[in-house]
XYZ file of C-alpha atoms in Angstrom:
662
model
C 37.102 89.945 -113.563
C 33.471 89.112 -112.915
C 32.542 87.179 -109.795
C 29.897 84.454 -109.772
C 27.355 86.966 -108.368
C 28.067 89.456 -111.167
C 27.449 86.995 -114.010
C 24.839 88.169 -116.503
C 22.276 85.912 -118.141
C 24.402 85.993 -121.268
C 27.430 84.804 -119.304
C 25.411 81.961 -117.772
C 24.101 80.957 -121.179
C 27.710 80.774 -122.354
C 28.477 78.301 -119.539
C 30.449 80.716 -117.395
C 29.373 78.955 -114.187
C 31.416 75.897 -115.179
C 34.446 77.841 -116.296
C 37.801 78.293 -114.623
C 38.124 80.770 -111.789
C 41.062 82.853 -110.622
C 41.752 85.772 -108.257
C 40.534 89.189 -109.459
C 44.104 90.407 -109.944
C 45.188 87.328 -111.916
C 47.686 88.387 -114.590
C 49.503 85.182 -115.438
C 51.209 82.266 -113.693
C 50.581 82.449 -109.958
C 53.436 83.720 -107.822
C 52.460 82.188 -104.493
C 52.820 78.420 -104.858
C 52.799 75.452 -102.541
C 54.580 72.125 -102.812
C 52.429 69.702 -104.808
C 52.277 65.890 -104.554
C 55.218 65.475 -102.126
C 54.442 61.793 -101.459
C 55.121 60.901 -105.093
C 58.467 62.662 -104.876
C 59.379 60.607 -101.811
C 58.309 57.462 -103.653
C 60.558 58.348 -106.598
C 63.521 58.965 -104.286
C 62.851 55.633 -102.590
C 62.814 53.875 -105.978
C 66.221 55.358 -106.806
C 67.556 54.220 -103.432
C 66.220 50.713 -104.054
C 67.801 50.723 -107.508
C 71.145 51.659 -105.958
C 70.802 48.848 -103.410
C 70.102 46.442 -106.268
C 73.227 47.654 -108.062
C 75.392 47.163 -104.957
C 73.981 43.652 -104.493
C 74.711 42.819 -108.124
C 78.246 44.209 -107.831
C 78.967 42.019 -104.811
C 77.441 38.837 -106.225
C 78.343 39.043 -109.900
C 81.403 37.790 -111.753
C 82.650 40.549 -114.032
C 84.414 37.981 -116.240
C 80.984 36.775 -117.335
C 80.653 40.083 -119.155
C 84.121 40.754 -120.506
C 85.375 37.243 -121.249
C 83.915 34.688 -123.687
C 83.284 31.129 -122.481
C 84.491 27.926 -124.093
C 82.433 24.754 -124.561
C 83.110 23.776 -120.921
C 81.817 27.170 -119.658
C 85.302 28.364 -118.741
C 86.205 32.026 -119.227
C 88.893 32.435 -121.867
C 91.878 34.380 -120.560
C 90.762 34.070 -116.938
C 90.029 30.473 -115.897
C 92.520 27.611 -115.939
C 92.495 24.162 -117.485
C 93.113 20.833 -115.723
C 96.841 21.487 -115.547
C 96.406 24.901 -113.951
C 97.400 26.832 -117.061
C 95.432 29.995 -117.816
C 93.336 29.543 -120.932
C 94.113 31.514 -124.057
C 92.147 34.724 -124.621
C 90.643 34.252 -128.098
C 87.325 32.434 -128.572
C 87.049 30.388 -131.793
C 83.916 28.612 -133.051
C 84.210 24.836 -132.534
C 80.790 23.318 -133.368
C 77.385 24.064 -134.846
C 75.902 24.671 -131.407
C 77.999 27.851 -131.248
C 80.364 26.469 -128.647
C 83.938 27.645 -128.803
C 87.479 26.877 -127.741
C 90.110 29.216 -126.358
C 93.023 29.870 -128.735
C 95.973 32.239 -128.837
C 95.011 33.782 -132.172
C 92.072 33.922 -134.549
C 92.279 31.808 -137.736
C 93.795 33.813 -140.603
C 92.769 31.437 -143.390
C 89.725 29.419 -144.474
C 89.766 25.657 -145.088
C 86.459 24.125 -146.227
C 88.045 20.967 -147.674
C 90.129 19.666 -144.786
C 92.307 16.658 -145.413
C 92.395 15.514 -141.816
C 91.667 16.556 -138.265
C 94.731 18.806 -138.035
C 93.091 21.325 -140.377
C 89.999 21.645 -138.176
C 89.268 23.544 -134.974
C 88.576 20.757 -132.455
C 87.754 20.167 -128.838
C 90.295 18.448 -126.590
C 90.843 14.718 -126.979
C 89.261 13.846 -123.642
C 86.013 15.541 -124.635
C 85.984 13.947 -128.106
C 86.585 10.484 -126.668
C 83.614 10.963 -124.345
C 81.348 11.678 -127.343
C 80.157 8.195 -128.333
C 79.446 8.916 -132.003
C 82.663 10.935 -132.441
C 85.092 8.565 -130.763
C 87.596 6.977 -133.177
C 86.160 8.995 -136.090
C 88.865 10.196 -138.496
C 86.810 11.584 -141.395
C 86.942 15.392 -141.232
C 83.360 15.903 -142.460
C 81.960 13.473 -139.881
C 83.903 15.218 -137.117
C 82.188 18.477 -138.095
C 78.742 16.890 -138.282
C 79.001 15.083 -134.946
C 79.981 18.286 -133.130
C 83.592 17.432 -132.253
C 85.202 19.965 -134.597
C 84.458 22.806 -136.960
C 85.960 24.314 -140.074
C 88.828 26.713 -139.809
C 87.382 30.033 -141.038
C 89.184 33.339 -141.417
C 87.891 35.509 -138.579
C 88.090 38.992 -137.133
C 88.864 39.636 -133.478
C 86.006 41.495 -131.774
C 86.544 41.763 -128.027
C 88.489 38.460 -128.014
C 85.724 36.740 -130.033
C 86.813 35.466 -133.444
C 83.851 36.302 -135.688
C 83.916 34.438 -139.050
C 84.156 36.767 -142.039
C 82.154 34.605 -144.468
C 79.051 33.135 -142.836
C 77.317 32.348 -146.127
C 80.231 30.145 -147.203
C 79.884 28.162 -143.959
C 76.186 27.623 -144.652
C 76.858 26.484 -148.226
C 79.590 24.071 -147.155
C 77.438 22.529 -144.425
C 74.555 22.126 -146.874
C 76.835 20.348 -149.363
C 78.152 17.944 -146.717
C 74.627 17.292 -145.432
C 73.369 16.433 -148.899
C 76.260 14.014 -149.400
C 75.410 12.369 -146.070
C 71.635 12.326 -146.812
C 70.935 14.562 -143.804
C 68.081 17.055 -143.636
C 69.223 20.685 -143.473
C 66.239 21.732 -141.369
C 67.425 19.377 -138.616
C 70.789 21.081 -138.377
C 69.990 23.130 -135.301
C 67.843 20.916 -133.137
C 66.299 22.863 -130.274
C 66.490 26.145 -132.238
C 70.095 26.802 -131.363
C 71.226 30.240 -132.446
C 73.070 30.027 -135.769
C 73.445 32.467 -138.585
C 71.458 35.198 -136.858
C 73.879 35.179 -133.950
C 76.745 35.701 -136.356
C 74.955 38.675 -137.856
C 74.484 40.134 -134.390
C 78.160 39.664 -133.623
C 79.168 41.256 -136.927
C 76.827 44.158 -136.245
C 78.412 44.595 -132.810
C 81.815 44.608 -134.486
C 80.649 47.248 -136.975
C 79.348 49.418 -134.152
C 82.644 49.104 -132.316
C 84.629 50.055 -135.416
C 82.486 53.127 -136.168
C 81.316 53.935 -132.634
C 82.480 57.557 -132.709
C 80.657 58.322 -135.944
C 77.529 56.422 -134.865
C 77.306 58.320 -131.580
C 78.493 61.579 -133.104
C 75.848 61.635 -135.827
C 73.126 59.822 -133.863
C 73.353 62.149 -130.865
C 75.397 65.185 -131.915
C 74.010 65.400 -135.452
C 70.442 64.918 -134.260
C 70.948 67.665 -131.682
C 72.211 70.082 -134.343
C 69.333 69.293 -136.714
C 66.836 69.680 -133.874
C 68.246 73.094 -133.005
C 68.158 74.053 -136.681
C 64.487 73.114 -136.959
C 63.557 75.122 -133.873
C 65.474 78.124 -135.208
C 63.611 77.803 -138.511
C 60.371 78.173 -136.574
C 61.280 81.826 -136.136
C 60.228 82.307 -139.745
C 56.410 82.459 -139.935
C 56.575 81.414 -143.575
C 58.253 78.163 -142.576
C 55.392 77.235 -140.240
C 52.808 78.222 -142.854
C 54.458 76.172 -145.593
C 55.038 73.182 -143.305
C 51.442 73.009 -142.090
C 49.728 73.532 -145.421
C 52.144 71.252 -147.252
C 51.461 68.485 -144.741
C 47.697 69.049 -144.880
C 47.450 69.206 -148.671
C 49.708 66.179 -149.094
C 47.084 63.926 -147.463
C 44.437 64.169 -150.231
C 47.195 64.111 -152.851
C 48.563 60.842 -151.449
C 45.083 59.328 -151.246
C 44.339 60.391 -154.820
C 47.698 58.963 -155.907
C 46.858 55.600 -154.342
C 43.481 55.674 -156.076
C 45.179 56.447 -159.386
C 47.562 53.554 -158.785
C 44.652 51.153 -158.336
C 43.049 52.590 -161.475
C 46.215 51.943 -163.486
C 46.469 48.458 -161.973
C 42.929 47.715 -163.166
C 43.854 48.831 -166.699
C 46.990 46.676 -166.562
C 45.010 43.582 -165.543
C 42.531 44.216 -168.343
C 45.368 44.390 -170.871
C 47.244 41.418 -169.352
C 44.647 38.915 -168.084
C 47.270 36.147 -167.940
C 48.730 37.834 -164.828
C 45.703 36.815 -162.730
C 44.818 33.419 -164.152
C 44.560 31.846 -160.688
C 41.405 33.843 -159.848
C 38.447 35.272 -161.689
C 39.422 38.258 -163.803
C 36.107 39.958 -163.146
C 36.470 39.638 -159.365
C 39.992 41.075 -159.342
C 39.105 43.929 -161.676
C 36.026 44.758 -159.625
C 37.976 44.726 -156.336
C 40.726 46.940 -157.761
C 38.192 49.311 -159.297
C 36.262 49.614 -156.019
C 39.531 50.271 -154.158
C 40.306 53.028 -156.648
C 36.905 54.646 -156.105
C 37.248 54.381 -152.323
C 40.576 56.205 -152.298
C 39.280 58.814 -154.729
C 36.304 59.357 -152.426
C 38.567 59.631 -149.374
C 40.755 62.155 -151.179
C 37.706 64.214 -152.101
C 36.324 64.008 -148.569
C 39.612 65.146 -147.009
C 39.895 67.975 -149.536
C 36.371 69.178 -148.755
C 37.142 68.862 -145.057
C 40.223 71.040 -145.468
C 38.177 73.633 -147.324
C 35.451 73.580 -144.673
C 37.999 73.793 -141.855
C 40.238 76.363 -143.498
C 39.407 78.914 -140.787
C 40.111 76.382 -138.056
C 43.370 75.508 -139.765
C 44.169 79.213 -140.033
C 43.499 79.461 -136.300
C 45.805 76.524 -135.665
C 48.493 78.163 -137.801
C 48.034 81.343 -135.782
C 48.509 79.366 -132.569
C 51.589 77.665 -134.014
C 53.040 81.016 -135.096
C 52.394 82.438 -131.642
C 54.100 79.372 -130.166
C 57.056 79.898 -132.490
C 57.232 83.526 -131.393
C 57.182 82.489 -127.752
C 60.088 80.131 -128.413
C 61.905 82.995 -130.147
C 61.184 85.373 -127.258
C 62.632 82.931 -124.721
C 65.486 81.574 -126.876
C 67.131 79.550 -124.122
C 64.188 77.154 -124.235
C 65.620 75.945 -127.545
C 68.505 74.441 -125.602
C 66.340 72.910 -122.894
C 66.294 69.486 -124.581
C 70.080 69.476 -124.251
C 69.655 69.903 -120.498
C 67.214 67.001 -120.543
C 69.660 64.876 -122.549
C 72.385 65.658 -120.006
C 70.037 64.754 -117.163
C 69.039 61.531 -118.883
C 72.689 60.607 -119.512
C 73.475 61.333 -115.854
C 70.848 58.788 -114.881
C 71.857 56.292 -117.571
C 75.475 56.136 -116.371
C 74.690 54.419 -113.026
C 71.702 52.605 -114.544
C 73.882 50.958 -117.191
C 76.434 50.035 -114.537
C 73.735 48.414 -112.403
C 72.359 46.616 -115.457
C 75.778 45.238 -116.413
C 76.569 44.131 -112.873
C 73.185 42.443 -112.658
C 73.897 40.728 -115.979
C 77.098 39.379 -114.424
C 75.166 37.492 -111.732
C 74.009 34.804 -114.157
C 75.158 31.204 -114.134
C 75.964 28.824 -116.970
C 73.788 25.768 -117.494
C 74.419 22.942 -119.944
C 71.806 21.531 -122.305
C 72.210 18.541 -124.601
C 70.510 18.456 -127.998
C 70.799 16.216 -131.031
C 72.204 17.534 -134.286
C 70.269 16.036 -137.203
C 68.499 13.869 -134.650
C 71.654 11.711 -134.404
C 74.616 13.435 -132.782
C 74.206 14.601 -129.161
C 75.923 17.944 -128.526
C 76.038 19.918 -125.301
C 75.789 23.694 -125.437
C 75.855 26.286 -122.680
C 73.113 28.713 -121.784
C 73.472 31.757 -119.579
C 70.604 31.801 -117.069
C 69.559 34.103 -114.246
C 68.015 33.467 -110.862
C 64.494 34.634 -110.080
C 65.909 37.483 -107.998
C 68.000 38.708 -110.927
C 65.045 38.411 -113.314
C 62.890 40.507 -111.008
C 65.798 42.939 -110.768
C 65.825 43.421 -114.543
C 62.125 44.231 -114.508
C 62.648 46.715 -111.699
C 65.504 48.401 -113.556
C 63.285 48.668 -116.621
C 60.554 50.268 -114.510
C 63.039 52.768 -113.053
C 64.214 53.599 -116.568
C 60.655 54.262 -117.740
C 59.757 56.295 -114.668
C 62.896 58.433 -114.658
C 62.843 59.143 -118.392
C 59.215 60.278 -118.171
C 60.037 62.243 -115.015
C 62.752 64.181 -116.861
C 60.307 64.910 -119.688
C 57.680 66.052 -117.162
C 60.073 68.456 -115.432
C 60.882 69.966 -118.797
C 57.211 70.317 -119.724
C 56.355 72.148 -116.499
C 59.381 74.449 -116.778
C 58.763 75.280 -120.432
C 55.041 75.780 -119.819
C 55.878 78.267 -117.086
C 58.082 80.243 -119.507
C 55.579 80.238 -122.366
C 52.581 81.041 -120.162
C 54.481 83.971 -118.668
C 55.221 85.172 -122.204
C 51.526 84.936 -123.061
C 50.405 87.048 -120.106
C 53.168 89.622 -120.525
C 51.474 92.674 -122.035
C 54.488 94.568 -123.361
C 56.484 91.758 -124.916
C 59.053 94.093 -126.438
C 60.519 94.616 -122.960
C 61.084 90.884 -122.605
C 59.682 88.263 -120.263
C 60.493 88.638 -116.574
C 61.161 84.920 -116.096
C 64.181 82.910 -117.152
C 64.492 79.254 -117.956
C 66.678 78.802 -114.885
C 64.105 80.506 -112.656
C 61.258 78.425 -114.085
C 63.293 75.258 -113.603
C 64.091 76.275 -110.029
C 60.420 76.850 -109.221
C 59.520 73.522 -110.822
C 62.137 71.601 -108.843
C 61.281 73.287 -105.544
C 57.491 73.212 -105.837
C 56.275 70.757 -108.465
C 58.737 67.865 -108.594
C 56.116 65.664 -106.947
C 53.586 66.498 -109.658
C 56.104 65.505 -112.327
C 56.758 62.261 -110.432
C 53.015 61.525 -110.173
C 52.280 61.914 -113.878
C 55.397 60.062 -114.964
C 54.598 57.182 -112.589
C 51.253 56.540 -114.294
C 52.863 56.510 -117.742
C 55.743 54.303 -116.544
C 53.315 51.689 -115.209
C 51.547 51.549 -118.581
C 54.872 51.236 -120.421
C 55.923 48.424 -118.091
C 52.664 46.602 -118.814
C 53.323 46.937 -122.555
C 56.790 45.452 -122.093
C 55.357 42.603 -120.026
C 52.837 41.803 -122.765
C 55.655 41.713 -125.339
C 57.706 39.433 -123.071
C 54.692 37.155 -122.593
C 54.166 36.978 -126.350
C 57.799 36.004 -126.851
C 57.609 33.280 -124.189
C 54.425 31.867 -125.697
C 56.071 31.639 -129.121
C 59.167 29.991 -127.653
C 56.950 27.411 -125.966
C 55.167 26.737 -129.258
C 51.787 27.532 -127.704
C 50.937 30.471 -129.942
C 47.897 30.375 -132.204
C 45.619 32.827 -133.965
C 43.413 33.307 -130.923
C 46.364 34.074 -128.635
C 47.859 36.441 -131.211
C 44.575 38.349 -131.488
C 44.258 38.689 -127.697
C 47.841 39.917 -127.329
C 47.420 42.308 -130.252
C 44.281 43.748 -128.659
C 46.094 44.175 -125.343
C 48.946 45.978 -127.068
C 46.578 48.281 -128.950
C 44.619 49.122 -125.798
C 47.766 49.826 -123.795
C 49.202 51.925 -126.625
C 46.049 54.042 -126.799
C 45.961 54.327 -123.012
C 49.574 55.500 -122.963
C 48.892 58.129 -125.633
C 45.857 59.383 -123.731
C 47.759 59.580 -120.451
C 50.617 61.481 -122.083
C 48.097 63.964 -123.476
C 46.309 64.358 -120.139
C 49.593 64.617 -118.235
C 51.007 67.296 -120.523
C 47.924 69.462 -120.153
C 47.867 68.827 -116.402
C 51.456 70.080 -116.233
C 50.388 73.251 -118.074
C 47.682 73.811 -115.450
C 50.324 73.287 -112.778
C 52.602 75.823 -114.464
C 49.832 78.450 -114.685
C 47.796 77.932 -111.511
C 50.093 75.803 -109.309
C 47.636 72.882 -109.123
C 48.494 69.351 -108.037
C 48.483 66.649 -110.690
C 44.956 65.355 -110.073
C 43.372 68.797 -109.904
C 45.395 69.999 -112.880
C 44.359 66.965 -114.926
C 40.696 67.512 -113.992
C 40.753 71.221 -114.865
C 42.685 70.678 -118.091
C 40.457 67.834 -119.251
C 37.201 69.744 -118.907
C 38.745 72.962 -120.208
C 39.779 71.152 -123.383
C 36.458 69.317 -123.535
C 34.650 72.665 -123.619
C 36.887 73.662 -126.541
C 37.122 70.300 -128.269
C 36.709 71.538 -131.854
C 39.439 74.138 -131.583
C 41.662 71.695 -129.734
C 41.265 69.114 -132.489
C 42.336 71.573 -135.189
C 45.306 72.815 -133.190
C 46.303 69.264 -132.263
C 46.261 68.022 -135.846
C 48.263 70.955 -137.185
C 50.855 70.828 -134.407
C 51.154 67.051 -134.794
C 51.855 67.459 -138.511
C 54.576 69.982 -137.710
C 56.171 67.685 -135.144
C 56.039 64.670 -137.471
C 57.776 66.772 -140.107
C 60.416 67.713 -137.525
C 61.038 64.077 -136.585
C 61.414 62.962 -140.194
C 63.727 65.897 -140.816
C 66.014 64.800 -137.972
C 65.855 61.031 -138.549
C 66.366 61.013 -142.311
C 68.985 63.749 -142.120
C 71.040 61.754 -139.602
C 70.508 58.388 -141.328
C 71.593 59.696 -144.748
C 74.585 61.506 -143.243
C 75.608 58.336 -141.415
C 75.205 56.167 -144.522
C 77.444 58.279 -146.725
C 79.805 59.262 -143.909
C 80.470 55.688 -142.719
C 80.786 54.490 -146.303
C 83.333 57.209 -147.042
C 85.393 56.915 -143.844
C 85.308 53.194 -143.024
C 84.367 51.544 -146.325
C 85.265 47.853 -146.263
C 86.035 47.915 -142.523
C 82.329 47.433 -141.791
C 80.084 44.703 -143.164
C 76.738 46.562 -143.222
C 76.626 50.316 -143.721
C 72.828 50.188 -143.949
C 72.521 48.508 -140.551
C 74.645 51.210 -138.944
C 72.563 53.911 -140.657
C 69.427 52.337 -139.159
C 71.087 52.348 -135.716
C 71.925 56.040 -136.146
C 68.332 56.731 -137.183
C 67.139 54.923 -134.059
C 69.319 57.149 -131.863
C 68.174 60.232 -133.777
C 64.555 59.257 -133.141
C 65.064 59.510 -129.377
C 66.821 62.867 -129.643
C 64.266 64.176 -132.150
C 61.433 63.170 -129.843
C 62.833 65.421 -127.124
C 63.186 68.366 -129.496
C 59.649 68.103 -130.825
C 58.516 68.348 -127.218
C 59.655 71.999 -127.241
C 57.343 72.862 -130.122
C 54.538 70.657 -128.805
C 54.578 72.104 -125.302
C 54.739 75.657 -126.703
C 51.674 75.094 -128.897
C 49.740 73.376 -126.105
C 50.663 76.051 -123.565
C 49.726 79.014 -125.779
C 46.442 77.399 -126.758
C 45.516 76.461 -123.193
C 46.525 79.920 -121.965
C 44.204 81.475 -124.521
C 41.149 79.395 -123.711
C 41.876 79.620 -119.961
C 42.252 83.393 -120.249
C 39.009 83.499 -122.196
C 37.202 81.753 -119.344
C 38.943 83.455 -116.435
C 38.577 87.011 -117.724
C 35.311 86.538 -119.665
C 36.646 89.258 -121.978
C 39.804 87.786 -123.420
C 39.212 88.650 -127.045
C 38.411 92.280 -126.287
C 41.529 92.393 -124.131
C 43.585 91.086 -127.057
C 42.035 93.529 -129.483
C 42.424 96.508 -127.162
C 46.003 95.522 -126.434
C 46.660 95.221 -130.139
C 45.258 98.702 -130.797
C 47.495 100.188 -128.113
C 50.530 98.420 -129.521
C 51.046 96.100 -126.541
C 49.251 93.037 -127.858
C 49.073 89.732 -126.063
C 48.822 87.634 -129.225
C 49.526 88.463 -132.875
C 46.782 90.247 -134.804
C 46.417 87.384 -137.262
C 45.507 85.089 -134.356
C 42.799 87.499 -133.194
C 41.605 87.838 -136.781
C 41.196 84.043 -136.976
C 38.901 84.095 -133.927
C 37.036 87.095 -135.303
C 36.383 85.242 -138.564
C 35.124 82.228 -136.644
C 32.691 84.385 -134.615
C 31.987 87.818 -136.207
C 29.646 88.750 -133.306
C 32.517 88.970 -130.817
C 32.831 92.735 -131.162
C 29.058 93.212 -130.735
C 28.708 91.608 -127.301
C 27.679 93.903 -124.494
C 30.626 92.959 -122.288
C 33.251 93.926 -124.831
C 34.417 97.465 -124.064
C 37.269 99.117 -125.986
């Protein structure tokens, strides 16, 4: 390697003075490493200790019956608390009024009565409570008893965790609407104070569906997604698969744009043939707008197509990088299973985290609020509220979840980068790579856990801010203070935070690669990686776009594969036992998205590592391409020939430079 004193004028003109530096005998990831960012590691350990303390506090102060037992209209736990006579209440919760209060019964109703003759055919509160309700006292008409909040219809229900969930919610809505019309009451006043109604029933039915099919939901959502992710990574061993995936994704963009333009063109022709369809506006204005839209999309399609043609060599380079990344994954096959290790680590954290969350949820207290049904009948309903300490505890648990999940991802990125960078710098790859996944993980844990904690902390703070903005938006809407101006401000905040999070994830990933290769701390690694990529921005853009297309394809492959399997599987196995097969399929797809995201990290980190190794090697050695070519000629090549050929096509003068000796 050339020292700064040995740089020629040509080297200085090429910007060699600003390039990366390394020891003269540098041949890959450094062997002598020091512990990086230890303070951040201590801070992470302290956060886990504080989370455990919070969980112990919640366990000591919470009432577990608040979680496992439903409450009646007097906020008593069914099956646990006692009534005035000291008798333990029955276990089943049955709906008793429109405010979603309930009573404790021995069994769930097994029949539906929407035309009750008298009070005996209704589900009612106790006599003492009814007599205390001024507008319900001495009322005998069954319909009035329902409207005033003293009773409710007997509806056939299904037992879900001791909660009797009505089977036919729509019939309840229709019956109430009929009674309201007969009484000259306004339907929109039914739930004064925005009391949860039909939507709550849907949530309860969805929870019941999940409970019925929980094994298939988890099996396909986690197990199926894992299998499909492994299958996709194995398919990357075939170079043809990468080639087809990348070019299919790239070519589909102008085709889609042209298709949209053609759709607008056909819509214009349709409006010209059927002017009565747009009588409410000027025909000429609509036709002109549609025609302009058609031309715009045609122009975009043509521009993208020309861009693909102009960048075909860059795309070929990106494909070469992706193929090299696929080969590195194939050469270190255990990295395929690394996401499983991350899933296990994440589940190990989620077990106590969920316990702490549930215990903290049990610390709430019940408060009563009185509202007026139809603006006439006062009804009291119960709300579950938390103290300020518990509310802050939920936010802290959410922060710990964000930090730890990103920390697990960061550890994986450093470990995988160490494996792939070692593969890159191994000259004779046929003899294998002298580093294992276990060894790389051990080095990462012993030396660079603090760096992983540092990068993940920054991302976790941004994610927490995004959650806080969402919570603020929800509170503003609940208070009725939202308007267009507020919505625009919140939307801008969300967009800025989203972009900031994406940028930090990109910077962090490349900083971890620098840590894996050179053993840098997070700040130094981020600085070196940022300016290294900045000096190679054009190539980075091409590689980033192509790899992103491949990863998007992988995610859709996993999500849609799991969702379709769940839809047909649940329909075949459970059938009428569940109320919404589509909702369960969406839930499975949501689980598969999380698992798929971890698997695409393997491909993404491989592509980023190989690319950064190449451009870093190019700067450190100042003769990388000649080294590749010479290695290729001797049969011990560092990168595939087609990757070198891509660079040679981009710069045909490479082999003519005075510093290239072979």
